[in-house]
Every structure is written in structure tokens, then in C-alpha cells.
Coordinates of C-alpha atoms in Angstrom, one line a residue:
Chain T
M1428 CA 0.1 0.0 -0.1
P1429 CA 1.6 3.3 -0.7
P1430 CA 1.2 5.9 2.0
P1431 CA -1.8 7.1 2.9
T1432 CA -2.3 10.8 2.4
P1433 CA -5.2 13.2 3.5
L1434 CA -5.9 14.5 -0.2
S1435 CA -9.3 13.7 -1.9
P1436 CA -9.6 12.7 -5.6
P1437 CA -10.0 15.7 -6.9
E1438 CA -6.9 16.9 -4.6
L1439 CA -4.9 14.2 -6.3
S1440 CA -6.3 14.6 -9.7
Y1441 CA -5.3 18.7 -9.5
L1442 CA -1.6 17.6 -8.4
Y1443 CA -1.5 15.9 -11.1
A1444 CA -2.3 17.4 -13.8
S1445 CA 0.4 20.6 -12.7
L1446 CA 2.6 17.8 -12.3
S1447 CA 2.2 16.5 -15.8
L1448 CA 2.8 19.9 -17.1
S1449 CA 5.5 21.2 -19.3
P1450 CA 7.5 22.2 -17.4
P1451 CA 5.6 21.1 -14.4
I1452 CA 4.5 23.2 -11.3
R1453 CA 5.6 21.2 -7.9
L1454 CA 3.2 22.2 -5.4
D1455 CA 6.2 23.6 -2.9
L1456 CA 7.5 25.3 -6.0
R1457 CA 11.0 23.4 -6.1
T1458 CA 12.3 22.7 -9.2
P1459 CA 12.3 19.2 -10.6
T1460 CA 15.7 18.3 -8.7
Q1461 CA 15.7 19.9 -6.0
F1462 CA 16.1 18.8 -2.4
R1463 CA 14.3 19.9 0.3
P1464 CA 16.2 21.1 3.5
L1465 CA 17.1 19.2 6.5
V1466 CA 18.9 19.2 9.6
A1467 CA 22.1 17.0 10.1
E1468 CA 24.7 16.4 12.8
C1469 CA 26.8 13.5 13.5
S1470 CA 29.7 12.4 16.3
F1471 CA 27.4 13.3 18.7
L1472 CA 27.0 10.4 20.7
P1473 CA 30.1 9.3 23.1
H1474 CA 29.1 5.3 23.4
C1475 CA 29.2 5.4 19.5
N1476 CA 31.5 4.9 17.2
G1477 CA 29.3 6.7 15.0
S1478 CA 26.3 8.4 15.2
A1479 CA 23.7 10.7 13.3
R1480 CA 20.9 12.7 13.5
V1481 CA 18.8 13.8 10.2
C1482 CA 15.6 16.0 10.8
M1483 CA 13.4 16.3 7.8
S1484 CA 10.2 18.7 8.3
E1485 CA 7.7 16.6 6.5
A1486 CA 9.1 13.0 6.9
G1487 CA 10.3 13.6 11.1
E1488 CA 13.5 13.1 12.5
C1489 CA 16.4 9.8 12.0
I1490 CA 19.1 8.5 14.7
V1491 CA 21.6 6.0 13.8
G1492 CA 24.1 5.0 16.2
I1493 CA 27.2 2.7 14.9
K1494 CA 28.8 0.1 17.1
A1495 CA 31.4 -2.0 16.8
E1496 CA 32.7 -5.3 18.4
I1497 CA 35.3 -7.7 17.9
E1498 CA 34.1 -10.9 16.8
K1499 CA 36.0 -14.2 16.2
D1500 CA 35.4 -15.5 12.4
A1501 CA 32.9 -18.5 12.6
T1502 CA 35.6 -20.5 10.3
T1503 CA 38.8 -20.3 10.2
K1504 CA 39.5 -21.5 7.1
Y1505 CA 36.1 -21.5 4.9
V1506 CA 35.3 -17.9 5.6
T1507 CA 32.3 -17.8 3.0
V1508 CA 30.4 -14.7 1.8
I1509 CA 27.6 -15.7 3.3
E1510 CA 29.3 -15.7 6.3
R1511 CA 31.0 -12.4 5.9
E1512 CA 27.6 -10.7 5.1
K1513 CA 26.6 -11.3 8.8
W1514 CA 29.6 -8.9 9.9
I1515 CA 27.0 -6.1 9.4
E1516 CA 23.9 -6.2 11.2
V1517 CA 21.3 -3.3 10.5
S1518 CA 18.3 -3.2 12.4
V1519 CA 15.7 -0.1 12.0
E1520 CA 13.0 0.7 14.8
V1521 CA 10.1 3.1 13.8
A1522 CA 8.7 4.8 17.3
G1523 CA 6.2 7.1 16.3
G1524 CA 3.7 9.0 18.2
G1525 CA 1.4 6.7 19.6
A1526 CA -0.6 4.8 16.9
S1527 CA 2.6 2.9 14.9
G1528 CA 4.9 1.6 17.6
P1529 CA 7.8 -0.4 17.4
G1530 CA 6.8 -3.4 14.4
S1531 CA 3.7 -1.8 12.8
G1532 CA 4.9 -3.9 9.9
M1533 CA 4.5 -0.8 7.2
G1534 CA 7.2 -1.1 4.4
I1535 CA 9.4 1.9 5.0
G1536 CA 7.6 4.4 2.0
G1537 CA 6.3 1.0 1.0
I1538 CA 9.4 0.1 -0.9
S1539 CA 9.0 -3.2 -3.3
G1540 CA 10.6 -6.4 -1.0
A1541 CA 10.8 -4.1 2.4
G1542 CA 7.6 -5.4 3.4
G1543 CA 7.4 -8.3 6.3
A1544 CA 9.7 -8.1 8.9
T1545 CA 13.0 -10.8 7.9
G1546 CA 15.3 -12.4 9.9
R1547 CA 16.7 -11.0 13.3
D1548 CA 16.2 -7.4 12.1
E1549 CA 13.2 -6.9 13.8
G1550 CA 10.4 -4.0 13.2
D1551 CA 10.7 -2.5 10.1
G1552 CA 13.2 -5.6 8.6
G1553 CA 12.5 -4.6 5.2
A1554 CA 13.6 -1.6 5.1
A1555 CA 17.1 -3.0 7.2
V1556 CA 17.5 -5.4 4.1
W1557 CA 17.6 -2.6 1.4
L1558 CA 19.7 -0.6 3.3
K1559 CA 22.6 -3.4 4.2
E1560 CA 22.1 -4.4 0.1
G1561 CA 23.5 -1.0 -0.4
L1562 CA 26.2 -1.7 2.1
L1563 CA 27.6 -4.7 1.1
A1564 CA 27.6 -3.5 -2.8
G1565 CA 31.2 -3.1 -3.4
G1566 CA 33.2 -0.3 -5.7
A1567 CA 34.9 0.0 -8.0
G1568 CA 38.4 -2.6 -8.3
G1569 CA 36.9 -5.0 -5.7
W1570 CA 36.1 -2.7 -3.0
S1571 CA 34.4 -4.0 -0.4
I1572 CA 33.3 -2.4 3.3
L1573 CA 33.4 -6.1 4.5
D1574 CA 37.2 -6.0 3.6
R1575 CA 37.8 -3.1 6.1
L1576 CA 36.4 -4.7 8.9
V1577 CA 39.3 -7.2 9.1
I1578 CA 40.8 -7.2 11.7
S1579 CA 43.3 -9.7 12.0
S1580 CA 43.4 -13.7 11.1
G1581 CA 40.6 -14.7 12.6
W1582 CA 38.9 -11.6 14.1
H1583 CA 36.8 -9.1 12.7
W1584 CA 34.5 -5.8 13.4
K1585 CA 31.1 -6.6 14.0
L1586 CA 29.2 -3.6 12.9
Y1587 CA 25.7 -2.7 14.5
I1588 CA 23.8 -0.3 12.9
D1589 CA 20.9 0.8 14.8
V1590 CA 18.8 3.3 13.2
L1591 CA 15.9 4.6 15.4
L1592 CA 13.1 6.7 13.3
L1593 CA 11.1 9.4 15.2
T1594 CA 8.5 10.0 12.9
P1595 CA 5.0 10.6 13.0
T1596 CA 2.3 8.3 11.3
S1597 CA 3.3 10.0 7.8
H1598 CA 5.7 8.3 5.1
P1599 CA 9.3 8.3 6.1
S1600 CA 11.2 8.9 3.3
P1601 CA 13.9 6.5 2.0
L1602 CA 16.1 9.5 2.0
L1603 CA 16.4 10.5 6.0
L1604 CA 17.2 7.1 6.4
S1605 CA 19.4 6.6 4.2
T1606 CA 21.1 10.4 4.7
A1607 CA 21.5 9.3 8.9
V1608 CA 23.4 6.1 7.6
N1609 CA 25.4 7.6 5.7
M1610 CA 26.3 10.4 7.9
A1611 CA 26.9 7.7 10.4
L1612 CA 29.2 5.3 8.8
D1613 CA 30.8 8.5 7.2
S1614 CA 31.6 9.3 10.9
T1615 CA 32.5 6.1 12.3
Y1616 CA 35.8 5.2 14.2
L1617 CA 37.6 2.5 15.1
P1618 CA 40.2 2.3 17.4
K1619 CA 43.7 1.0 16.2
L1620 CA 45.7 -2.2 16.5
T1621 CA 48.3 -2.8 18.0
S1622 CA 48.7 -6.3 18.5
P1623 CA 50.4 -7.7 15.4
H1624 CA 48.0 -8.4 12.2
D1625 CA 48.9 -12.2 11.4
V1626 CA 48.6 -13.3 15.0
D1627 CA 45.2 -15.3 15.7
D1628 CA 45.4 -13.7 19.2
I1629 CA 42.5 -12.3 21.1
P1630 CA 43.5 -8.2 19.1
T1631 CA 44.7 -5.3 21.4
F1632 CA 43.9 -1.4 20.3
S1633 CA 44.9 1.7 21.5
D1634 CA 42.9 3.5 23.6
D1635 CA 43.7 6.7 22.1
W1636 CA 41.0 7.6 20.2
A1637 CA 43.0 10.8 18.0
I1638 CA 45.0 7.8 15.8
S1639 CA 41.9 5.8 15.7
V1640 CA 40.7 4.5 12.3
P1641 CA 37.8 5.6 10.0
L1642 CA 36.1 3.1 8.3
Y1643 CA 35.6 4.8 5.3
E1644 CA 39.3 6.8 4.6
P1645 CA 38.7 10.6 4.5
K1646 CA 39.0 11.4 0.4
T1647 CA 38.9 7.8 -0.7
F1648 CA 36.0 6.5 -3.1
P1649 CA 34.0 4.9 -2.8
R1650 CA 32.4 6.8 -0.2
P1651 CA 29.3 5.5 2.2
P1652 CA 26.3 4.3 -0.3
M1653 CA 22.9 7.0 -0.4
S1654 CA 19.2 6.1 -1.6
L1655 CA 17.3 8.5 -3.7
P1656 CA 13.6 8.5 -4.0
V1657 CA 12.7 9.5 -7.5
V1658 CA 9.1 9.4 -8.6
A1659 CA 7.4 10.0 -12.4
V1660 CA 4.3 11.8 -13.5
G1661 CA 3.1 11.9 -17.3
D1662 CA 7.2 12.6 -18.8
N1663 CA 8.5 14.3 -15.8
V1664 CA 10.8 13.0 -13.4
F1665 CA 10.9 14.5 -9.6
L1666 CA 13.5 14.2 -7.1
D1667 CA 12.6 13.9 -3.4
P1668 CA 9.1 13.3 -3.6
S1669 CA 6.8 14.9 -0.9
V1670 CA 4.1 12.4 0.8
A1671 CA 1.4 14.2 -1.9
E1672 CA 3.9 14.1 -5.0
V1673 CA 4.1 10.1 -4.3
A1674 CA 0.4 9.9 -4.2
A1675 CA -0.2 11.6 -7.4
A1676 CA 2.9 9.8 -9.5
E1677 CA 2.6 7.2 -11.7
A1678 CA 6.0 5.3 -10.9
G1679 CA 8.6 5.7 -8.1
L1680 CA 12.0 3.9 -7.9
V1681 CA 14.7 4.1 -4.6
V1682 CA 17.7 4.1 -6.0
T1683 CA 21.2 3.7 -4.0
L1684 CA 24.3 5.3 -5.5
S1685 CA 28.0 5.1 -4.3
L1686 CA 30.4 8.2 -4.9
S1687 CA 33.1 6.9 -6.9
D1688 CA 35.3 9.8 -7.3
A1689 CA 35.9 13.5 -6.3
Q1690 CA 34.3 15.0 -9.7
G1691 CA 30.9 13.8 -8.2
N1692 CA 30.5 10.6 -10.8
C1693 CA 28.4 8.0 -9.1
D1694 CA 27.9 4.1 -9.4
I1695 CA 24.7 2.8 -9.5
V1696 CA 25.0 0.0 -6.2
G1697 CA 21.2 -0.8 -6.3
V1698 CA 17.4 0.1 -7.4
R1699 CA 14.2 -1.1 -6.1
S1700 CA 10.9 0.1 -7.2
M1701 CA 8.8 2.4 -4.3
E1702 CA 5.1 1.9 -4.0
V1703 CA 3.1 5.0 -5.3
G1704 CA -0.7 6.5 -5.7
R1705 CA -2.8 5.6 -8.3
G1706 CA -1.8 8.6 -10.9
G1707 CA -4.3 10.4 -12.5
G1708 CA -6.3 6.9 -13.1
K1709 CA -8.8 4.7 -11.3
E1710 CA -8.0 2.5 -8.7
G1711 CA -6.1 -0.6 -10.1
D1712 CA -5.3 1.3 -13.5
R1713 CA -1.9 0.8 -13.7
K1714 CA -0.3 1.7 -17.2
G1715 CA 3.3 0.4 -16.1
I1716 CA 6.7 2.1 -16.5
N1717 CA 8.3 2.4 -20.3
R1718 CA 12.0 1.8 -20.6
K1719 CA 12.8 5.1 -21.5
L1720 CA 10.8 6.9 -18.7
L1721 CA 12.6 4.0 -15.7
R1722 CA 16.0 5.8 -17.8
Q1723 CA 15.0 8.9 -17.7
M1724 CA 14.6 8.3 -13.6
V1725 CA 17.7 6.3 -12.6
N1726 CA 19.7 9.1 -14.9
A1727 CA 18.3 12.2 -13.2
C1728 CA 19.6 10.3 -10.0
V1729 CA 23.2 9.7 -11.1
K1730 CA 22.7 13.2 -12.2
E1731 CA 21.9 15.3 -9.1
A1732 CA 23.2 12.1 -6.8
G1733 CA 26.9 13.5 -6.8
E1734 CA 26.2 17.3 -5.2
V1735 CA 23.8 15.6 -3.2
I1736 CA 26.4 13.0 -1.4
K1737 CA 29.4 15.6 -1.8
G1738 CA 27.2 18.1 0.2
V1739 CA 26.3 15.9 3.0
G1740 CA 29.8 14.3 3.4
E1741 CA 31.5 17.8 3.7
T1742 CA 28.7 18.6 6.5
T1743 CA 29.6 15.4 7.7
H1744 CA 33.8 16.1 8.1
Q1745 CA 32.9 19.6 9.1
Q1746 CA 31.1 18.3 12.4
M1747 CA 33.6 15.5 12.9
F1748 CA 34.9 15.1 16.2
R1749 CA 38.9 15.0 13.8
A1750 CA 38.0 17.1 11.2
Chain V
M969 CA 38.2 16.2 54.0
E970 CA 38.1 17.8 50.2
G971 CA 38.9 15.6 47.0
L972 CA 37.9 15.4 43.6
R973 CA 36.1 12.7 42.1
N974 CA 37.3 10.2 39.0
D975 CA 36.1 13.1 36.8
G976 CA 37.1 16.0 38.0
R977 CA 34.2 17.1 40.4
R978 CA 33.8 18.7 43.9
W979 CA 31.3 16.7 45.8
N980 CA 28.7 19.7 45.2
E981 CA 29.2 20.0 41.3
L982 CA 26.8 18.7 38.6
R983 CA 28.1 18.2 35.3
R984 CA 27.6 20.2 32.2
I985 CA 23.6 20.8 31.5
H986 CA 22.5 21.3 28.1
C987 CA 18.9 21.7 27.6
Q988 CA 17.2 22.6 24.5
L989 CA 13.0 22.9 23.6
S990 CA 11.5 22.3 20.6
T991 CA 13.7 20.1 18.7
S992 CA 11.6 17.9 16.9
S993 CA 10.1 19.9 14.0
T994 CA 6.6 18.6 13.0
N995 CA 6.1 15.3 14.9
A996 CA 4.8 16.1 18.5
D997 CA 3.8 19.3 20.4
G998 CA 5.9 19.6 22.6
S999 CA 9.8 18.2 22.3
S1000 CA 13.0 18.7 24.6
Y1001 CA 16.3 17.5 24.3
I1002 CA 18.9 17.3 27.5
E1003 CA 22.4 16.3 28.3
Q1004 CA 23.7 15.8 31.4
G1005 CA 27.1 15.0 31.0
F1006 CA 26.6 11.9 28.5
T1007 CA 23.3 11.0 29.6
K1008 CA 21.8 12.2 26.4
V1009 CA 17.6 12.3 26.5
L1010 CA 15.0 13.4 23.7
C1011 CA 11.4 13.6 24.6
N1012 CA 8.5 14.1 23.0
V1013 CA 5.2 14.8 24.4
T1014 CA 1.8 14.5 22.3
G1015 CA -1.6 16.0 23.6
P1016 CA -3.7 16.2 25.1
A1017 CA -5.3 14.4 22.3
E1018 CA -8.3 12.1 21.6
P1019 CA -6.8 8.9 23.9
S1020 CA -5.7 6.1 21.9
S1021 CA -8.2 3.2 23.6
R1022 CA -11.6 3.9 25.5
Q1023 CA -9.6 1.7 28.6
K1024 CA -7.8 5.2 28.6
V1025 CA -10.6 7.4 28.6
K1026 CA -11.0 8.9 32.3
Q1027 CA -14.4 11.6 33.0
D1028 CA -13.0 13.7 34.9
A1029 CA -8.7 14.1 34.3
A1030 CA -6.3 13.4 31.1
T1031 CA -4.9 10.5 31.2
V1032 CA -1.2 10.5 31.6
T1033 CA 0.9 7.6 29.2
C1034 CA 4.3 7.0 29.0
E1035 CA 6.2 5.2 26.8
V1036 CA 10.6 4.2 27.3
Y1037 CA 12.6 3.2 24.4
F1038 CA 16.3 3.0 25.2
A1039 CA 18.3 3.1 22.5
A1040 CA 20.3 -0.4 21.4
F1041 CA 23.5 1.7 20.9
S1042 CA 22.8 3.5 24.4
G1043 CA 25.2 1.7 27.0
T1044 CA 28.8 0.7 26.3
D1045 CA 28.1 -2.7 25.1
R1046 CA 24.9 -3.2 22.9
I1047 CA 21.9 -4.2 24.6
K1048 CA 18.7 -4.6 22.7
R1049 CA 15.8 -3.8 25.4
G1050 CA 12.5 -5.2 24.6
R1051 CA 8.6 -3.3 25.7
N1052 CA 8.4 -5.5 28.2
D1053 CA 11.7 -5.1 30.1
K1054 CA 11.8 -4.6 33.8
K1055 CA 13.8 -1.7 34.0
V1056 CA 12.0 -0.1 31.4
Q1057 CA 8.6 -0.9 32.7
E1058 CA 10.0 0.8 35.6
L1059 CA 11.1 3.6 34.3
Q1060 CA 7.4 4.1 32.3
T1061 CA 5.6 3.7 35.8
A1062 CA 8.1 6.1 37.7
I1063 CA 7.7 8.7 35.3
Q1064 CA 4.4 8.6 34.8
K1065 CA 3.2 8.3 38.5
T1066 CA 5.1 11.7 39.1
F1067 CA 4.1 13.4 35.7
A1068 CA 0.3 12.4 36.8
S1069 CA 0.5 14.4 40.3
V1070 CA 2.1 17.5 38.6
I1071 CA 0.3 18.2 35.6
L1072 CA -3.1 19.6 36.4
T1073 CA -5.2 16.9 34.4
H1074 CA -8.8 18.0 35.6
L1075 CA -8.5 20.6 33.3
F1076 CA -7.9 17.8 30.1
S1077 CA -11.1 15.1 30.9
R1078 CA -11.1 12.5 28.2
S1079 CA -7.9 13.1 27.1
E1080 CA -4.3 11.4 27.1
I1081 CA -1.3 13.4 27.0
T1082 CA 1.3 10.8 25.6
I1083 CA 5.1 11.2 27.0
S1084 CA 7.5 9.0 24.6
I1085 CA 11.5 9.2 26.0
H1086 CA 14.3 7.7 23.9
I1087 CA 17.3 7.0 25.8
L1088 CA 19.9 7.8 23.4
S1089 CA 23.2 7.7 25.6
Q1090 CA 23.2 6.4 29.6
D1091 CA 26.1 7.9 32.4
G1092 CA 24.3 7.3 34.9
G1093 CA 21.2 9.2 36.2
T1094 CA 19.2 8.2 33.3
L1095 CA 15.6 8.6 35.7
A1096 CA 17.2 12.3 36.6
A1097 CA 17.3 12.8 33.2
C1098 CA 14.5 11.4 31.7
I1099 CA 11.9 13.5 34.3
N1100 CA 13.7 16.5 33.5
A1101 CA 13.5 16.4 29.5
T1102 CA 9.7 15.8 30.3
T1103 CA 9.1 18.6 32.1
L1104 CA 10.7 20.3 29.3
A1105 CA 8.6 19.0 26.5
L1106 CA 5.7 19.9 28.5
I1107 CA 6.5 23.2 29.0
D1108 CA 6.8 23.1 25.3
A1109 CA 3.6 21.4 24.8
G1110 CA 2.0 24.2 26.7
I1111 CA 0.6 21.4 29.3
P1112 CA 0.2 23.3 32.7
L1113 CA 1.8 22.1 35.8
K1114 CA 1.7 23.4 39.0
D1115 CA 5.6 23.8 38.4
Y1116 CA 9.0 22.4 37.2
V1117 CA 10.0 19.1 38.4
C1118 CA 13.1 18.4 38.8
A1119 CA 15.8 15.5 39.1
C1120 CA 19.2 14.7 40.6
T1121 CA 20.9 12.1 41.7
S1122 CA 23.4 12.0 45.0
G1123 CA 25.3 9.3 46.4
Q1124 CA 27.4 8.4 49.7
S1125 CA 30.8 6.7 49.2
T1126 CA 30.7 4.4 51.6
S1127 CA 34.2 3.2 51.8
I1128 CA 35.9 6.7 52.6
F1129 CA 36.2 8.0 55.6
D1130 CA 37.8 11.2 57.5
N1131 CA 40.2 11.6 60.1
E1132 CA 37.5 11.1 62.4
G1133 CA 36.3 8.1 60.9
S1134 CA 32.9 10.1 60.1
T1135 CA 31.8 9.9 56.5
P1136 CA 32.5 12.6 54.0
D1137 CA 30.0 14.7 52.2
P1138 CA 27.4 13.0 50.1
W1139 CA 28.4 13.4 46.0
L1140 CA 26.4 15.1 43.9
D1141 CA 25.3 13.8 40.5
V1142 CA 26.7 10.4 40.5
N1143 CA 27.8 9.2 36.7
Y1144 CA 27.6 5.5 35.7
L1145 CA 31.2 4.8 37.1
E1146 CA 29.9 6.4 40.8
E1147 CA 26.6 4.8 40.3
S1148 CA 28.1 1.4 39.9
D1149 CA 30.0 1.6 42.6
I1150 CA 28.3 3.7 45.7
P1151 CA 24.5 3.3 46.8
S1152 CA 23.0 6.4 45.0
L1153 CA 19.3 7.4 44.6
T1154 CA 17.5 10.1 42.7
V1155 CA 15.2 12.5 44.0
A1156 CA 12.7 14.9 42.2
T1157 CA 11.2 18.0 43.4
V1158 CA 8.3 20.8 42.2
G1159 CA 9.9 24.0 41.6
E1160 CA 11.9 25.2 44.8
T1161 CA 9.5 24.1 47.8
E1162 CA 11.8 21.1 48.3
K1163 CA 8.5 18.9 48.1
I1164 CA 9.4 15.9 47.0
V1165 CA 7.5 14.1 44.0
A1166 CA 9.7 11.2 43.7
L1167 CA 12.4 9.0 45.1
S1168 CA 14.0 5.8 43.9
M1169 CA 16.7 4.3 45.1
E1170 CA 18.1 0.6 44.5
N1171 CA 20.8 -0.2 46.8
K1172 CA 21.2 -0.6 50.4
V1173 CA 22.5 2.1 52.9
R1174 CA 22.6 2.9 56.6
I1175 CA 20.0 4.7 57.7
E1176 CA 21.6 7.4 59.4
M1177 CA 23.0 8.7 55.8
L1178 CA 19.7 9.0 53.8
E1179 CA 19.0 12.4 54.8
G1180 CA 22.3 13.4 54.1
M1181 CA 22.0 12.2 50.4
I1182 CA 18.0 13.2 50.1
A1183 CA 19.2 16.8 51.8
V1184 CA 22.2 17.1 48.7
G1185 CA 19.7 15.7 46.4
I1186 CA 17.0 18.5 46.5
S1187 CA 20.0 21.1 46.7
G1188 CA 20.4 19.6 43.2
C1189 CA 17.3 19.7 41.9
A1190 CA 17.5 23.7 43.1
K1191 CA 20.0 23.8 40.9
V1192 CA 18.7 21.9 38.0
K1193 CA 15.5 24.0 37.6
G1194 CA 17.5 27.2 38.1
I1195 CA 19.4 25.8 34.5
M1196 CA 16.2 24.7 33.3
D1197 CA 14.3 27.9 34.4
A1198 CA 17.2 29.9 32.4
E1199 CA 16.7 27.9 28.9
V1200 CA 12.8 27.9 28.4
R1201 CA 13.2 31.8 29.5
R1202 CA 15.5 32.0 26.7
Y1203 CA 13.5 30.1 24.1
G1204 CA 10.3 31.9 25.1
K1205 CA 12.1 35.1 24.5
T1206 CA 13.5 34.1 21.2
R1207 CA 10.1 32.8 20.7
L1208 CA 8.4 36.4 21.3
E1209 CA 10.5 38.2 19.0
A1210 CA 10.6 36.4 16.2
A1211 CA 6.8 36.5 16.7
T1212 CA 6.8 40.1 17.2
G1213 CA 9.5 40.5 14.5
E1214 CA 11.6 42.8 16.7

């Protein structure tokens, strides 16, 4: 189900009409690729390796805390890919005001495959799934975040990413979640290893946070991934859609990207469809998306994402405890 | 005997308190954020509103509901606390009872006031920080209270004695290390009246020491009240200036 909106059918139809004009007119007079302002801060929780708080006017507030614990590899000889994927655990908890308690079962922003809770990730397991998916996707040259988590032979960091969504009953935008996770990851530091790399004994670490190691080395690529929601109405494509725009849209995607170089070029690491309203048509009357439009939507994300991810990254670095 | 505690404070010194009102954009009717040392708590208040269930309807007063969430990353180790966790339930009851007696509930019959608290970081004095955060959020929501409810902790070192063999002064506002080491209590007072609305203690302590601890706790509450009041006035002033365009 798409997120519920307080809009009546005539209002929706009006919105649909104004969004399908050429050039389109958005309700808040943004240009099609303009994002809404947000408030973000990071590195404010002393007990976490990385933390971030992001507020958006419509979608509410999101707090992310990342904790790293050392863990022994499950098997020393045959470390398979599947076991390595367990090194990162993402969990999303929704704590809305009153009506939607934790585990209300609604998928975040109606992203496909994000419905039912899966595995250990309680509450909105679905969001945890696509957040992790983007994170695990490697970069150019076989880069993988999992390699950064290796401590020494037989030992690795286990990364717990806990997302706390403080949102009203309205539609929590995937942008809110992914911005918060992006900033938290970008500000994550791990203690520096002081014992030798190639010894099986329990590793020892330096107490000095001034020489701790960033999870994502600054000024290197790829940067942490970020998911951008995009919708299409008619032939027009809109980034960062509001709840009303999602309700009026004909097609929606969440495109996960990571920055691949300093020029702002991005790699696509995941695309998921996002459930939207019924567009201009009647209920159950789906037109489907044509291939050209789909490409246009993804292209719009790729084109704008570089600037967005770079902007968020700069904000993060300004606030980090070791700027 | 005058000495310094492990974080460099004297016996009667509070940790740094930083508080903020209206932290949340649109979510709630009132919201606040408080930092007491490394203890960080976020509070949202909704209401007075239509009760969420028929059971919560009281004909002559508002119902106060409290939800406490411990963030999994709030402690030193990652611990997930469910809704039925004993500690969560205890905190919820303590806060709910405290505020049910201080909010002028008779003004809002057949309605519900929901307090939802998120503990982001724990470093001792969690209950005290929750109570302080709730007071600020209620003020932000414009819900009439009898007066500020301010809470503070105090602890009594039982292993240190001075030359005469008597115990030293109780410690004000204990942090996590002190809290796990020595008996401590949380006390909450209404305004500057020194009237106690909540008192909680989970350790054993000799009866002669109790009065001293409570007295120090109450003096701490008065200090906390001063800090909170200053922030409320500062915030009120900025809002007023913004509204009148000066």
C-alpha cells in the first residue's frame, strides 16, 4: 500500500495535472531536481563509534548509532561470503507518536520487498534489508566494506547499525534513513590495532581516539552509499518527492548510489521500485512504466546524486570529532 | 575532607547540563533534548489528544501515558531492551506516576497526554534526565503544570572516611562509574518548594546516611531548576521576538 495521504480525489487529480505540465509545477515550487532542506548533525553520541541525527520537515527525525564489537571469525579456514555478510547487522526501529509503535509492520515508504520483517532485524526489517544491500555492494576494483572490517587473522569487527526513526504516522522518506546512515558511517571510527596483524590471539587496541582509524578513509572512494527516491508523473521526473507527490505519481524508484570519484560521478549500487499512488487513473488502473522513462528516472538520480552525496559528506566532515 | 571525584568534580558539583526545547520539527506537540554529562535523552509529548483506546478515557481527568525506549546503542555494550523489559517498565511507571500528580489533569478530561522518551546515551542518572526532559517537553507543549519537576541524583561513598572516622559529604549527580560503585538515589522535587514527588533508590545504605543524601539531592534539584528555567526563558524570548518581529 502506498502511504496514506489526506488528499481527496479532486485534489490528487489537480496535483497530477500540475505535475504533468511542461514545465511541471510542484506544490512547494521546487524545481524537479531540487531537494528539501534538512537538518543534520553527527558524532554526538559518546558511546557509539559513529552517530548521526537527521531531521526533515515532513518525514520526521532519524537517529543512527553505529557500534563495533570485535568478533571471532566463525570458521577460520572457509570464510564464505555468506558468513561475511553477517558482519554487518542493520536494525530499524520505528517509534512514532502513539498509533504506530515499534514493529507496526509497514514497509518504509512502501519500497518493494521491504514489507515483511525478515530475519533478526525486528520491526521494519524491510528497510534494514535494503539499507544493508546498498552497503554491501562493492566499489570499483573489488572494494568492499567487509575488507575494512577485518582486524587480524581470525578476527573482525561486527558492525551494529541501529536506526531509530522518530516519525509521525506519515511517510518516512527513504532519503531520511539513508542520509542518516550515510552520515553515521562516514563519521565512524574504529580503535587502532596495536597487536600484530597475523597473530590469532585476541587483538589489542590503542586507547587513544586521536589515532583511531576511520571506517571510510576520508578523500578515498567509494563513499558510503545513499538512496534517493524518485517518482515520475507523465514524462516528468521528480527527485525527493513529498508524500503528496508520491500519492500522485505513476512510478517510483529508490536508487542507491555511491560516490566513485572526486568529480561527483556515482556508481549505481541498487535500484528498487517504490510503491506510489494511482497517478491520474482510477484505482487498480496501472499503466506500467516504459523503459525510456525508467532510464530517465535513474539518469536523473545519477546526475544529481554526486552533488547531494558530496554536500552531505562535507557537512559530516565539518562536524566530525577529528575534523 | 575535600577531594576531587574521578571526573574532576567536587562533591557538590553538577555535570554540564545542556537543554533544548522544540527539537523535533513536526512530530509532537512538545519536544525537548537534555544532556547531563554524557547522559542524553530526547523527549516528545503529544496531547492533550483523543485517547488511543477506550480504557484510557477518564471522565474527570486526562490520562498520562509514558513510553520509554532505550536505544540499543545507548550503553557501553549494545543491548536491545524490549517493551516488556523490567527496567523499561519501571522507568515508565515512575515517570507516569510523577507527572500524573503534577500536570493539571483535571483541565483536560477525556483526553490523553503521551510522553515518549528516547534514551540515546546512558552515563548515570537516567531517571533524573528523563524527568527533566519530560518537564521541558511538557512546557514546550504548553501543558499546565503545578511547577517545574526537577530531578537529580546523589550518592554516598561508603568506603572513604575522614580522620575522625565519619563519612564525607554525599556526592551530587553521580555518573555511571560512581553509580555502579556506591549507593545512590534519584530525587525529584516540585519547583523550589523542596517537596519531593519522586524518590527512587536501588541499593542498600545505612539509615543515618539517607537524610544527607536526600538533602544534597534536593539542593541539586534547585540548581537544575535554575538551569532549566533559564533555558525556557531564553527560548521563550527568542520565540516572542520572532513572533513580534523585533
